[in-house]
Amino acid sequence: MIKSVVHDEARLVQRSQPATPADGQTITDLIDTLRANQENCVGMAANMIGVNRRIIVVDMGILPVAMINPEITKMAGPYDTQEGCLSLSGERPTHRFKTIDVTFLNQNFQKQRQTFTGFVAQIIQHEVEHCNGILI
């Protein structure tokens, strides 16, 4: 179900709690909401729809990919950039890394470890920061 996007910074800066299999509907809602906002959004974290769980979805081209309890374990190639956010107005400066390693659970709660580069890595970093209560 498509959910309203949270704009209240006081809610967005709260650290998210680990997700469990009971959060399956949140994953579906997050994917639906990302698709509904695809012209302005390439990734979302659950706190952006009012659910304080460590779940992100990232538009990787064909289908949005859900990452549950994501953790960035390695970063390389620092750079500075500007980013926007569906929950915030305008663009803001931020610091990112070109390559990241991420451990996460997929939608079937199977452990995954992948390396991401470029724009996808940037999106994941942004959404993981949402889970950690960090805004750009």
CSV table of C-alpha atoms in Angstrom, one decimal:
chain,number,residue,atom,x,y,z
A,1,MET,CA,0.0,0.0,0.0
A,2,ILE,CA,1.3,3.5,-0.9
A,3,LYS,CA,2.1,5.4,2.3
A,4,SER,CA,2.5,9.1,3.0
A,5,VAL,CA,6.1,10.4,3.2
A,6,VAL,CA,7.2,11.7,6.6
A,7,HIS,CA,8.7,15.2,6.5
A,8,ASP,CA,9.1,15.7,10.3
A,9,GLU,CA,12.8,15.9,11.0
A,10,ALA,CA,12.3,15.1,14.7
A,11,ARG,CA,10.9,11.7,13.6
A,12,LEU,CA,13.5,11.1,10.9
A,13,VAL,CA,16.5,11.5,13.2
A,14,GLN,CA,15.4,8.6,15.4
A,15,ARG,CA,17.5,5.5,15.0
A,16,SER,CA,15.6,2.6,13.5
A,17,GLN,CA,15.3,-0.7,15.2
A,18,PRO,CA,16.2,-4.1,13.6
A,19,ALA,CA,13.5,-5.5,11.4
A,20,THR,CA,12.1,-9.0,11.8
A,21,PRO,CA,10.0,-11.3,9.5
A,22,ALA,CA,6.9,-9.7,11.1
A,23,ASP,CA,7.8,-6.5,9.1
A,24,GLY,CA,6.9,-8.1,5.8
A,25,GLN,CA,4.0,-5.6,5.1
A,26,THR,CA,6.4,-2.7,5.7
A,27,ILE,CA,8.7,-4.0,3.0
A,28,THR,CA,5.7,-4.2,0.6
A,29,ASP,CA,4.5,-0.7,1.5
A,30,LEU,CA,8.0,0.7,1.1
A,31,ILE,CA,8.3,-0.8,-2.4
A,32,ASP,CA,4.8,0.5,-3.4
A,33,THR,CA,5.6,4.0,-2.1
A,34,LEU,CA,9.0,4.0,-3.9
A,35,ARG,CA,7.3,3.0,-7.2
A,36,ALA,CA,4.6,5.7,-6.7
A,37,ASN,CA,7.4,8.3,-6.3
A,38,GLN,CA,9.8,7.0,-8.9
A,39,GLU,CA,10.0,10.3,-10.8
A,40,ASN,CA,11.5,12.0,-7.7
A,41,CYS,CA,13.0,9.1,-5.7
A,42,VAL,CA,15.5,6.3,-6.2
A,43,GLY,CA,15.6,4.9,-2.7
A,44,MET,CA,13.6,4.9,0.6
A,45,ALA,CA,14.0,3.9,4.2
A,46,ALA,CA,11.2,2.6,6.4
A,47,ASN,CA,11.3,5.7,8.6
A,48,MET,CA,10.3,7.8,5.6
A,49,ILE,CA,6.9,6.1,5.8
A,50,GLY,CA,6.7,6.3,9.5
A,51,VAL,CA,8.0,2.8,10.4
A,52,ASN,CA,11.1,2.8,12.7
A,53,ARG,CA,12.7,-0.3,11.3
A,54,ARG,CA,16.0,-1.0,9.5
A,55,ILE,CA,14.6,-1.6,6.0
A,56,ILE,CA,15.6,0.2,2.8
A,57,VAL,CA,14.6,-0.2,-0.8
A,58,VAL,CA,16.8,0.9,-3.7
A,59,ASP,CA,15.8,1.3,-7.3
A,60,MET,CA,18.5,-0.7,-9.2
A,61,GLY,CA,16.9,-0.4,-12.6
A,62,ILE,CA,14.5,-3.3,-13.2
A,63,LEU,CA,13.0,-3.8,-9.8
A,64,PRO,CA,13.4,-2.2,-6.4
A,65,VAL,CA,15.6,-4.2,-4.1
A,66,ALA,CA,14.8,-4.5,-0.4
A,67,MET,CA,17.6,-4.7,2.1
A,68,ILE,CA,16.7,-5.6,5.6
A,69,ASN,CA,19.0,-4.6,8.5
A,70,PRO,CA,21.7,-3.3,6.1
A,71,GLU,CA,25.2,-2.6,7.4
A,72,ILE,CA,28.0,-1.0,5.4
A,73,THR,CA,31.1,-3.0,6.3
A,74,LYS,CA,33.7,-1.3,4.0
A,75,MET,CA,34.0,2.0,2.1
A,76,ALA,CA,36.5,3.2,-0.4
A,77,GLY,CA,36.9,6.2,-2.7
A,78,PRO,CA,35.6,9.2,-0.7
A,79,TYR,CA,34.0,12.1,-2.5
A,80,ASP,CA,31.8,15.1,-1.8
A,81,THR,CA,28.4,15.6,-3.6
A,82,GLN,CA,25.0,17.2,-3.4
A,83,GLU,CA,21.9,15.1,-2.6
A,84,GLY,CA,18.2,15.6,-2.4
A,85,CYS,CA,15.7,13.6,-0.3
A,86,LEU,CA,12.0,13.1,-0.7
A,87,SER,CA,11.5,13.8,3.0
A,88,LEU,CA,13.5,17.1,2.9
A,89,SER,CA,13.4,20.2,0.7
A,90,GLY,CA,16.2,21.1,-1.7
A,91,GLU,CA,19.7,19.6,-2.1
A,92,ARG,CA,22.4,19.5,0.6
A,93,PRO,CA,26.1,18.8,0.6
A,94,THR,CA,27.2,15.4,1.8
A,95,HIS,CA,30.2,13.0,1.8
A,96,ARG,CA,30.0,9.6,0.1
A,97,PHE,CA,32.2,6.7,-1.0
A,98,LYS,CA,32.4,5.3,-4.6
A,99,THR,CA,32.6,1.7,-3.5
A,100,ILE,CA,30.9,0.0,-0.5
A,101,ASP,CA,30.5,-3.5,0.9
A,102,VAL,CA,27.1,-4.2,2.5
A,103,THR,CA,25.7,-7.1,4.5
A,104,PHE,CA,21.9,-7.3,4.7
A,105,LEU,CA,19.0,-9.8,4.7
A,106,ASN,CA,17.0,-10.1,1.5
A,107,GLN,CA,13.2,-10.3,1.5
A,108,ASN,CA,13.4,-14.0,2.4
A,109,PHE,CA,15.6,-13.1,5.4
A,110,GLN,CA,18.6,-14.8,3.8
A,111,LYS,CA,22.0,-13.2,4.6
A,112,GLN,CA,23.6,-11.4,1.7
A,113,ARG,CA,27.0,-9.6,1.2
A,114,GLN,CA,27.5,-7.5,-1.9
A,115,THR,CA,29.8,-4.8,-3.2
A,116,PHE,CA,28.1,-1.8,-4.8
A,117,THR,CA,29.7,1.1,-6.8
A,118,GLY,CA,28.7,4.4,-8.2
A,119,PHE,CA,25.2,5.8,-8.0
A,120,VAL,CA,23.7,2.7,-6.4
A,121,ALA,CA,26.4,2.8,-3.7
A,122,GLN,CA,25.5,6.5,-3.1
A,123,ILE,CA,21.8,5.6,-2.7
A,124,ILE,CA,22.5,2.8,-0.3
A,125,GLN,CA,24.7,5.1,1.9
A,126,HIS,CA,21.9,7.7,2.0
A,127,GLU,CA,19.2,5.2,3.0
A,128,VAL,CA,21.4,3.5,5.6
A,129,GLU,CA,22.0,6.9,7.1
A,130,HIS,CA,18.2,7.3,7.4
A,131,CYS,CA,18.2,4.1,9.4
A,132,ASN,CA,20.9,5.6,11.6
A,133,GLY,CA,18.9,8.8,12.2
A,134,ILE,CA,21.3,10.8,10.0
A,135,LEU,CA,19.9,13.4,7.6
A,136,ILE,CA,21.8,15.0,4.7
